[in-house]
mmCIF file of N, CA, C and O in Angstrom:
data_model
loop_
_atom_site.group_PDB
_atom_site.id
_atom_site.type_symbol
_atom_site.label_atom_id
_atom_site.label_comp_id
_atom_site.label_asym_id
_atom_site.label_seq_id
_atom_site.Cartn_x
_atom_site.Cartn_y
_atom_site.Cartn_z
ATOM 1 N N UNK A 280 26.741 48.852 -119.893
ATOM 2 C CA UNK A 280 28.043 48.690 -120.525
ATOM 3 C C UNK A 280 29.108 49.271 -119.598
ATOM 4 O O UNK A 280 28.921 50.358 -119.051
ATOM 5 N N UNK A 281 30.231 48.560 -119.438
ATOM 6 C CA UNK A 281 31.286 49.056 -118.548
ATOM 7 C C UNK A 281 31.979 50.285 -119.131
ATOM 8 O O UNK A 281 31.959 50.503 -120.342
ATOM 9 N N UNK A 282 32.589 51.077 -118.274
ATOM 10 C CA UNK A 282 33.329 52.243 -118.764
ATOM 11 C C UNK A 282 34.456 51.819 -119.705
ATOM 12 O O UNK A 282 34.987 50.712 -119.596
ATOM 13 N N UNK A 283 34.803 52.692 -120.617
ATOM 14 C CA UNK A 283 35.850 52.398 -121.591
ATOM 15 C C UNK A 283 37.161 52.057 -120.862
ATOM 16 O O UNK A 283 37.547 52.739 -119.915
ATOM 17 N N UNK A 284 37.805 50.982 -121.292
ATOM 18 C CA UNK A 284 39.074 50.573 -120.705
ATOM 19 C C UNK A 284 38.945 49.662 -119.497
ATOM 20 O O UNK A 284 39.934 49.224 -118.933
ATOM 21 N N UNK A 285 37.712 49.350 -119.076
ATOM 22 C CA UNK A 285 37.503 48.472 -117.926
ATOM 23 C C UNK A 285 37.202 47.068 -118.427
ATOM 24 O O UNK A 285 36.317 46.871 -119.246
ATOM 25 N N UNK A 286 37.960 46.107 -117.926
ATOM 26 C CA UNK A 286 37.781 44.708 -118.324
ATOM 27 C C UNK A 286 36.832 44.047 -117.333
ATOM 28 O O UNK A 286 37.143 43.931 -116.162
ATOM 29 N N UNK A 287 35.673 43.631 -117.778
ATOM 30 C CA UNK A 287 34.647 43.057 -116.896
ATOM 31 C C UNK A 287 34.391 41.583 -117.175
ATOM 32 O O UNK A 287 33.314 41.086 -116.903
ATOM 33 N N UNK A 288 35.366 40.887 -117.712
ATOM 34 C CA UNK A 288 35.168 39.463 -117.959
ATOM 35 C C UNK A 288 35.179 38.702 -116.639
ATOM 36 O O UNK A 288 35.929 39.014 -115.735
ATOM 37 N N UNK A 289 34.351 37.707 -116.553
ATOM 38 C CA UNK A 289 34.285 36.859 -115.364
ATOM 39 C C UNK A 289 34.557 35.421 -115.789
ATOM 40 O O UNK A 289 33.942 34.909 -116.719
ATOM 41 N N UNK A 290 35.508 34.792 -115.105
ATOM 42 C CA UNK A 290 35.799 33.376 -115.343
ATOM 43 C C UNK A 290 35.208 32.582 -114.194
ATOM 44 O O UNK A 290 35.382 32.942 -113.036
ATOM 45 N N UNK A 291 34.520 31.513 -114.520
ATOM 46 C CA UNK A 291 33.902 30.677 -113.489
ATOM 47 C C UNK A 291 34.640 29.350 -113.435
ATOM 48 O O UNK A 291 34.752 28.644 -114.430
ATOM 49 N N UNK A 292 35.154 29.029 -112.236
ATOM 50 C CA UNK A 292 35.875 27.793 -112.001
ATOM 51 C C UNK A 292 35.035 26.926 -111.072
ATOM 52 O O UNK A 292 34.259 27.436 -110.279
ATOM 53 N N UNK A 293 35.215 25.642 -111.163
ATOM 54 C CA UNK A 293 34.505 24.706 -110.300
ATOM 55 C C UNK A 293 35.545 23.862 -109.572
ATOM 56 O O UNK A 293 36.410 23.257 -110.216
ATOM 57 N N UNK A 294 35.467 23.830 -108.251
ATOM 58 C CA UNK A 294 36.387 23.022 -107.453
ATOM 59 C C UNK A 294 35.580 22.150 -106.503
ATOM 60 O O UNK A 294 34.801 22.652 -105.702
ATOM 61 N N UNK A 295 35.774 20.838 -106.603
ATOM 62 C CA UNK A 295 35.071 19.914 -105.726
ATOM 63 C C UNK A 295 35.870 19.706 -104.451
ATOM 64 O O UNK A 295 37.095 19.644 -104.483
ATOM 65 N N UNK A 296 35.171 19.588 -103.350
ATOM 66 C CA UNK A 296 35.850 19.333 -102.086
ATOM 67 C C UNK A 296 36.194 17.856 -102.002
ATOM 68 O O UNK A 296 35.538 17.013 -102.615
ATOM 69 N N UNK A 297 37.229 17.523 -101.225
ATOM 70 C CA UNK A 297 37.532 16.105 -101.030
ATOM 71 C C UNK A 297 36.434 15.438 -100.209
ATOM 72 O O UNK A 297 35.700 16.104 -99.480
ATOM 73 N N UNK A 298 36.333 14.127 -100.308
ATOM 74 C CA UNK A 298 35.376 13.404 -99.472
ATOM 75 C C UNK A 298 35.797 13.531 -98.012
ATOM 76 O O UNK A 298 36.988 13.506 -97.706
ATOM 77 N N UNK A 299 34.820 13.670 -97.158
ATOM 78 C CA UNK A 299 35.114 13.718 -95.724
ATOM 79 C C UNK A 299 35.494 12.323 -95.245
ATOM 80 O O UNK A 299 35.237 11.320 -95.926
ATOM 81 N N UNK A 300 36.074 12.252 -94.066
ATOM 82 C CA UNK A 300 36.457 10.964 -93.500
ATOM 83 C C UNK A 300 35.246 10.059 -93.338
ATOM 84 O O UNK A 300 35.295 8.880 -93.675
ATOM 85 N N UNK A 301 34.141 10.630 -92.859
ATOM 86 C CA UNK A 301 32.939 9.807 -92.664
ATOM 87 C C UNK A 301 32.381 9.314 -94.001
ATOM 88 O O UNK A 301 31.890 8.188 -94.095
ATOM 89 N N UNK A 302 32.470 10.118 -95.048
ATOM 90 C CA UNK A 302 32.020 9.675 -96.370
ATOM 91 C C UNK A 302 32.895 8.531 -96.885
ATOM 92 O O UNK A 302 32.398 7.554 -97.431
ATOM 93 N N UNK A 303 34.199 8.665 -96.692
ATOM 94 C CA UNK A 303 35.120 7.624 -97.141
ATOM 95 C C UNK A 303 34.929 6.337 -96.344
ATOM 96 O O UNK A 303 34.969 5.240 -96.904
ATOM 97 N N UNK A 304 34.694 6.465 -95.041
ATOM 98 C CA UNK A 304 34.526 5.285 -94.193
ATOM 99 C C UNK A 304 33.287 4.472 -94.536
ATOM 100 O O UNK A 304 33.262 3.265 -94.381
ATOM 101 N N UNK A 305 32.240 5.126 -95.002
ATOM 102 C CA UNK A 305 31.015 4.386 -95.348
ATOM 103 C C UNK A 305 30.951 4.077 -96.850
ATOM 104 O O UNK A 305 29.891 3.783 -97.385
ATOM 105 N N UNK A 306 32.096 4.152 -97.497
ATOM 106 C CA UNK A 306 32.224 3.791 -98.919
ATOM 107 C C UNK A 306 31.308 4.589 -99.835
ATOM 108 O O UNK A 306 30.748 4.059 -100.803
ATOM 109 N N UNK A 307 31.155 5.867 -99.544
ATOM 110 C CA UNK A 307 30.355 6.728 -100.423
ATOM 111 C C UNK A 307 31.034 6.861 -101.778
ATOM 112 O O UNK A 307 32.256 6.791 -101.894
ATOM 113 N N UNK A 308 30.232 7.060 -102.797
ATOM 114 C CA UNK A 308 30.740 7.291 -104.142
ATOM 115 C C UNK A 308 30.662 8.769 -104.465
ATOM 116 O O UNK A 308 29.754 9.452 -104.014
ATOM 117 N N UNK A 309 31.567 9.215 -105.298
ATOM 118 C CA UNK A 309 31.461 10.595 -105.781
ATOM 119 C C UNK A 309 30.279 10.666 -106.732
ATOM 120 O O UNK A 309 29.989 9.719 -107.454
ATOM 121 N N UNK A 310 29.613 11.792 -106.739
ATOM 122 C CA UNK A 310 28.437 11.946 -107.602
ATOM 123 C C UNK A 310 28.784 12.720 -108.874
ATOM 124 O O UNK A 310 27.920 13.266 -109.530
ATOM 125 N N UNK A 311 30.052 12.764 -109.210
ATOM 126 C CA UNK A 311 30.473 13.478 -110.412
ATOM 127 C C UNK A 311 31.652 12.762 -111.049
ATOM 128 O O UNK A 311 32.312 11.942 -110.431
ATOM 129 N N UNK A 312 31.898 13.105 -112.298
ATOM 130 C CA UNK A 312 33.136 12.687 -112.960
ATOM 131 C C UNK A 312 33.549 13.836 -113.880
ATOM 132 O O UNK A 312 32.709 14.555 -114.429
ATOM 133 N N UNK A 313 34.848 13.985 -114.036
ATOM 134 C CA UNK A 313 35.379 15.032 -114.889
ATOM 135 C C UNK A 313 35.567 14.478 -116.291
ATOM 136 O O UNK A 313 36.276 13.490 -116.480
ATOM 137 N N UNK A 314 34.913 15.085 -117.254
ATOM 138 C CA UNK A 314 35.055 14.665 -118.648
ATOM 139 C C UNK A 314 36.389 15.140 -119.203
ATOM 140 O O UNK A 314 37.052 14.441 -119.951
ATOM 141 N N UNK A 315 36.739 16.357 -118.846
ATOM 142 C CA UNK A 315 38.015 16.956 -119.217
ATOM 143 C C UNK A 315 38.253 18.091 -118.235
ATOM 144 O O UNK A 315 37.531 18.204 -117.251
ATOM 145 N N UNK A 316 39.241 18.932 -118.475
ATOM 146 C CA UNK A 316 39.547 19.975 -117.492
ATOM 147 C C UNK A 316 38.540 21.127 -117.478
ATOM 148 O O UNK A 316 38.634 22.013 -116.657
ATOM 149 N N UNK A 317 37.544 21.073 -118.354
ATOM 150 C CA UNK A 317 36.519 22.116 -118.410
ATOM 151 C C UNK A 317 35.096 21.617 -118.193
ATOM 152 O O UNK A 317 34.180 22.404 -118.067
ATOM 153 N N UNK A 318 34.913 20.304 -118.182
ATOM 154 C CA UNK A 318 33.555 19.757 -118.141
ATOM 155 C C UNK A 318 33.402 18.755 -117.005
ATOM 156 O O UNK A 318 34.250 17.898 -116.810
ATOM 157 N N UNK A 319 32.280 18.879 -116.294
ATOM 158 C CA UNK A 319 31.961 17.934 -115.224
ATOM 159 C C UNK A 319 30.601 17.320 -115.531
ATOM 160 O O UNK A 319 29.713 17.982 -116.067
ATOM 161 N N UNK A 320 30.479 16.041 -115.237
ATOM 162 C CA UNK A 320 29.205 15.341 -115.369
ATOM 163 C C UNK A 320 28.713 14.999 -113.973
ATOM 164 O O UNK A 320 29.436 14.378 -113.190
ATOM 165 N N UNK A 321 27.512 15.430 -113.653
ATOM 166 C CA UNK A 321 26.897 15.128 -112.365
ATOM 167 C C UNK A 321 26.033 13.889 -112.555
ATOM 168 O O UNK A 321 25.157 13.859 -113.421
ATOM 169 N N UNK A 322 26.315 12.875 -111.752
ATOM 170 C CA UNK A 322 25.618 11.597 -111.868
ATOM 171 C C UNK A 322 24.431 11.595 -110.920
ATOM 172 O O UNK A 322 24.602 11.672 -109.706
ATOM 173 N N UNK A 323 23.261 11.515 -111.454
ATOM 174 C CA UNK A 323 22.057 11.526 -110.637
ATOM 175 C C UNK A 323 21.803 10.135 -110.064
ATOM 176 O O UNK A 323 22.298 9.142 -110.583
ATOM 177 N N UNK A 324 21.017 10.049 -108.982
ATOM 178 C CA UNK A 324 20.741 8.743 -108.355
ATOM 179 C C UNK A 324 20.206 7.720 -109.362
ATOM 180 O O UNK A 324 19.489 8.061 -110.291
ATOM 181 N N UNK A 325 20.606 6.496 -109.141
ATOM 182 C CA UNK A 325 20.157 5.363 -109.969
ATOM 183 C C UNK A 325 20.609 5.485 -111.417
ATOM 184 O O UNK A 325 20.032 4.882 -112.308
ATOM 185 N N UNK A 326 21.636 6.290 -111.646
ATOM 186 C CA UNK A 326 22.183 6.476 -112.994
ATOM 187 C C UNK A 326 21.107 6.769 -114.033
ATOM 188 O O UNK A 326 21.222 6.383 -115.190
ATOM 189 N N UNK A 327 20.059 7.453 -113.596
ATOM 190 C CA UNK A 327 18.958 7.733 -114.511
ATOM 191 C C UNK A 327 19.303 8.810 -115.532
ATOM 192 O O UNK A 327 18.782 8.807 -116.637
ATOM 193 N N UNK A 328 20.194 9.688 -115.147
ATOM 194 C CA UNK A 328 20.509 10.795 -116.039
ATOM 195 C C UNK A 328 21.853 11.379 -115.624
ATOM 196 O O UNK A 328 22.257 11.304 -114.470
ATOM 197 N N UNK A 329 22.534 11.962 -116.571
ATOM 198 C CA UNK A 329 23.791 12.649 -116.308
ATOM 199 C C UNK A 329 23.648 14.085 -116.781
ATOM 200 O O UNK A 329 23.217 14.324 -117.903
ATOM 201 N N UNK A 330 23.988 15.013 -115.912
ATOM 202 C CA UNK A 330 23.943 16.431 -116.276
ATOM 203 C C UNK A 330 25.359 16.901 -116.552
ATOM 204 O O UNK A 330 26.278 16.595 -115.799
ATOM 205 N N UNK A 331 25.544 17.654 -117.623
ATOM 206 C CA UNK A 331 26.878 18.153 -117.999
ATOM 207 C C UNK A 331 26.932 19.661 -117.803
ATOM 208 O O UNK A 331 26.016 20.374 -118.226
ATOM 209 N N UNK A 332 28.025 20.103 -117.189
ATOM 210 C CA UNK A 332 28.253 21.533 -116.977
ATOM 211 C C UNK A 332 29.657 21.879 -117.445
ATOM 212 O O UNK A 332 30.595 21.110 -117.233
ATOM 213 N N UNK A 333 29.806 23.038 -118.049
ATOM 214 C CA UNK A 333 31.110 23.493 -118.524
ATOM 215 C C UNK A 333 31.522 24.751 -117.777
ATOM 216 O O UNK A 333 30.689 25.619 -117.492
ATOM 217 N N UNK A 334 32.806 24.842 -117.468
ATOM 218 C CA UNK A 334 33.387 25.962 -116.743
ATOM 219 C C UNK A 334 34.693 26.348 -117.423
ATOM 220 O O UNK A 334 35.194 25.623 -118.286
ATOM 221 N N UNK A 335 35.254 27.439 -116.985
ATOM 222 C CA UNK A 335 36.575 27.825 -117.475
ATOM 223 C C UNK A 335 37.606 26.745 -117.128
ATOM 224 O O UNK A 335 38.478 26.421 -117.905
ATOM 225 N N UNK A 336 37.450 26.184 -115.935
ATOM 226 C CA UNK A 336 38.334 25.097 -115.474
ATOM 227 C C UNK A 336 37.643 24.354 -114.341
ATOM 228 O O UNK A 336 36.938 24.965 -113.542
ATOM 229 N N UNK A 337 37.838 23.038 -114.266
ATOM 230 C CA UNK A 337 37.263 22.203 -113.211
ATOM 231 C C UNK A 337 38.404 21.523 -112.465
ATOM 232 O O UNK A 337 39.338 21.005 -113.078
ATOM 233 N N UNK A 338 38.319 21.528 -111.123
ATOM 234 C CA UNK A 338 39.314 20.885 -110.274
ATOM 235 C C UNK A 338 38.639 19.818 -109.431
ATOM 236 O O UNK A 338 37.569 20.048 -108.869
ATOM 237 N N UNK A 339 39.282 18.666 -109.314
ATOM 238 C CA UNK A 339 38.710 17.601 -108.497
ATOM 239 C C UNK A 339 39.049 17.815 -107.020
ATOM 240 O O UNK A 339 39.683 18.807 -106.654
ATOM 241 N N UNK A 340 38.626 16.889 -106.184
ATOM 242 C CA UNK A 340 38.818 17.012 -104.751
ATOM 243 C C UNK A 340 40.263 16.936 -104.297
ATOM 244 O O UNK A 340 40.569 17.241 -103.152
ATOM 245 N N UNK A 341 41.157 16.542 -105.173
ATOM 246 C CA UNK A 341 42.574 16.443 -104.820
ATOM 247 C C UNK A 341 43.350 17.728 -105.128
ATOM 248 O O UNK A 341 44.501 17.859 -104.740
ATOM 249 N N UNK A 342 42.737 18.659 -105.816
ATOM 250 C CA UNK A 342 43.429 19.888 -106.211
ATOM 251 C C UNK A 342 43.704 20.762 -104.990
ATOM 252 O O UNK A 342 42.838 20.956 -104.145
ATOM 253 N N UNK A 343 44.903 21.285 -104.916
ATOM 254 C CA UNK A 343 45.262 22.183 -103.815
ATOM 255 C C UNK A 343 44.797 23.598 -104.137
ATOM 256 O O UNK A 343 44.535 23.944 -105.298
ATOM 257 N N UNK A 344 44.723 24.410 -103.092
ATOM 258 C CA UNK A 344 44.363 25.816 -103.278
ATOM 259 C C UNK A 344 45.387 26.488 -104.200
ATOM 260 O O UNK A 344 45.020 27.243 -105.103
ATOM 261 N N UNK A 345 46.663 26.192 -103.979
ATOM 262 C CA UNK A 345 47.718 26.796 -104.801
ATOM 263 C C UNK A 345 47.536 26.459 -106.281
ATOM 264 O O UNK A 345 47.726 27.308 -107.150
ATOM 265 N N UNK A 346 47.158 25.218 -106.579
ATOM 266 C CA UNK A 346 46.941 24.826 -107.971
ATOM 267 C C UNK A 346 45.771 25.602 -108.572
ATOM 268 O O UNK A 346 45.842 26.053 -109.712
ATOM 269 N N UNK A 347 44.729 25.770 -107.801
ATOM 270 C CA UNK A 347 43.544 26.470 -108.312
ATOM 271 C C UNK A 347 43.833 27.927 -108.641
ATOM 272 O O UNK A 347 43.417 28.419 -109.682
ATOM 273 N N UNK A 348 44.536 28.615 -107.758
ATOM 274 C CA UNK A 348 44.773 30.036 -108.021
ATOM 275 C C UNK A 348 45.920 30.271 -108.995
ATOM 276 O O UNK A 348 46.060 31.367 -109.518
ATOM 277 N N UNK A 349 46.727 29.242 -109.268
ATOM 278 C CA UNK A 349 47.830 29.406 -110.222
ATOM 279 C C UNK A 349 47.329 29.489 -111.661
ATOM 280 O O UNK A 349 48.068 29.908 -112.550
ATOM 281 N N UNK A 350 46.094 29.115 -111.895
ATOM 282 C CA UNK A 350 45.536 29.135 -113.251
ATOM 283 C C UNK A 350 45.446 30.557 -113.783
ATOM 284 O O UNK A 350 45.735 30.826 -114.930
ATOM 285 N N UNK A 351 45.037 31.486 -112.928
ATOM 286 C CA UNK A 351 44.973 32.896 -113.310
ATOM 287 C C UNK A 351 45.562 33.736 -112.181
ATOM 288 O O UNK A 351 44.835 34.306 -111.377
ATOM 289 N N UNK A 352 46.890 33.813 -112.102
ATOM 290 C CA UNK A 352 47.509 34.592 -111.028
ATOM 291 C C UNK A 352 47.185 36.076 -111.153
ATOM 292 O O UNK A 352 46.840 36.562 -112.225
ATOM 293 N N UNK A 353 47.276 36.765 -110.039
ATOM 294 C CA UNK A 353 47.064 38.221 -109.974
ATOM 295 C C UNK A 353 45.640 38.636 -110.336
ATOM 296 O O UNK A 353 45.421 39.694 -110.888
ATOM 297 N N UNK A 354 44.684 37.790 -110.048
ATOM 298 C CA UNK A 354 43.279 38.108 -110.295
ATOM 299 C C UNK A 354 42.551 38.182 -108.960
ATOM 300 O O UNK A 354 43.007 37.648 -107.973
ATOM 301 N N UNK A 355 41.416 38.815 -108.945
ATOM 302 C CA UNK A 355 40.570 38.835 -107.755
ATOM 303 C C UNK A 355 39.712 37.584 -107.765
ATOM 304 O O UNK A 355 39.252 37.146 -108.815
ATOM 305 N N UNK A 356 39.484 37.006 -106.583
ATOM 306 C CA UNK A 356 38.713 35.780 -106.484
ATOM 307 C C UNK A 356 37.558 35.946 -105.508
ATOM 308 O O UNK A 356 37.699 36.579 -104.483
ATOM 309 N N UNK A 357 36.463 35.354 -105.837
ATOM 310 C CA UNK A 357 35.326 35.244 -104.918
ATOM 311 C C UNK A 357 34.997 33.767 -104.834
ATOM 312 O O UNK A 357 34.975 33.067 -105.842
ATOM 313 N N UNK A 358 34.802 33.277 -103.633
ATOM 314 C CA UNK A 358 34.511 31.852 -103.455
ATOM 315 C C UNK A 358 33.074 31.661 -103.039
ATOM 316 O O UNK A 358 32.561 32.396 -102.196
ATOM 317 N N UNK A 359 32.452 30.669 -103.611
ATOM 318 C CA UNK A 359 31.100 30.290 -103.240
ATOM 319 C C UNK A 359 31.109 28.801 -102.978
ATOM 320 O O UNK A 359 31.633 28.030 -103.768
ATOM 321 N N UNK A 360 30.570 28.395 -101.851
ATOM 322 C CA UNK A 360 30.573 26.983 -101.464
ATOM 323 C C UNK A 360 29.197 26.402 -101.651
ATOM 324 O O UNK A 360 28.202 27.004 -101.276
ATOM 325 N N UNK A 361 29.146 25.227 -102.221
ATOM 326 C CA UNK A 361 27.884 24.507 -102.376
ATOM 327 C C UNK A 361 28.090 23.081 -101.885
ATOM 328 O O UNK A 361 29.066 22.444 -102.256
ATOM 329 N N UNK A 362 27.220 22.597 -101.054
ATOM 330 C CA UNK A 362 27.259 21.212 -100.599
ATOM 331 C C UNK A 362 26.039 20.480 -101.111
ATOM 332 O O UNK A 362 25.021 21.014 -101.316
#
């Protein structure tokens, strides 16, 4: 348990990177779709299944860094990259 008066809440955001030039040139498709600003659906190969994940907020590949950090200003951020 955290010390009294310490706020230990963690918000998890998801931000997708834009498609690379080579991905766009070979007509690659995105493997996700945003259901709303909190939910992302990951589209598995051959449309066999869709996985749904929920976050505090989801940003697509067009979102700027400024837009992402404006959601909760004056907070500490840790970034984790997944490809």
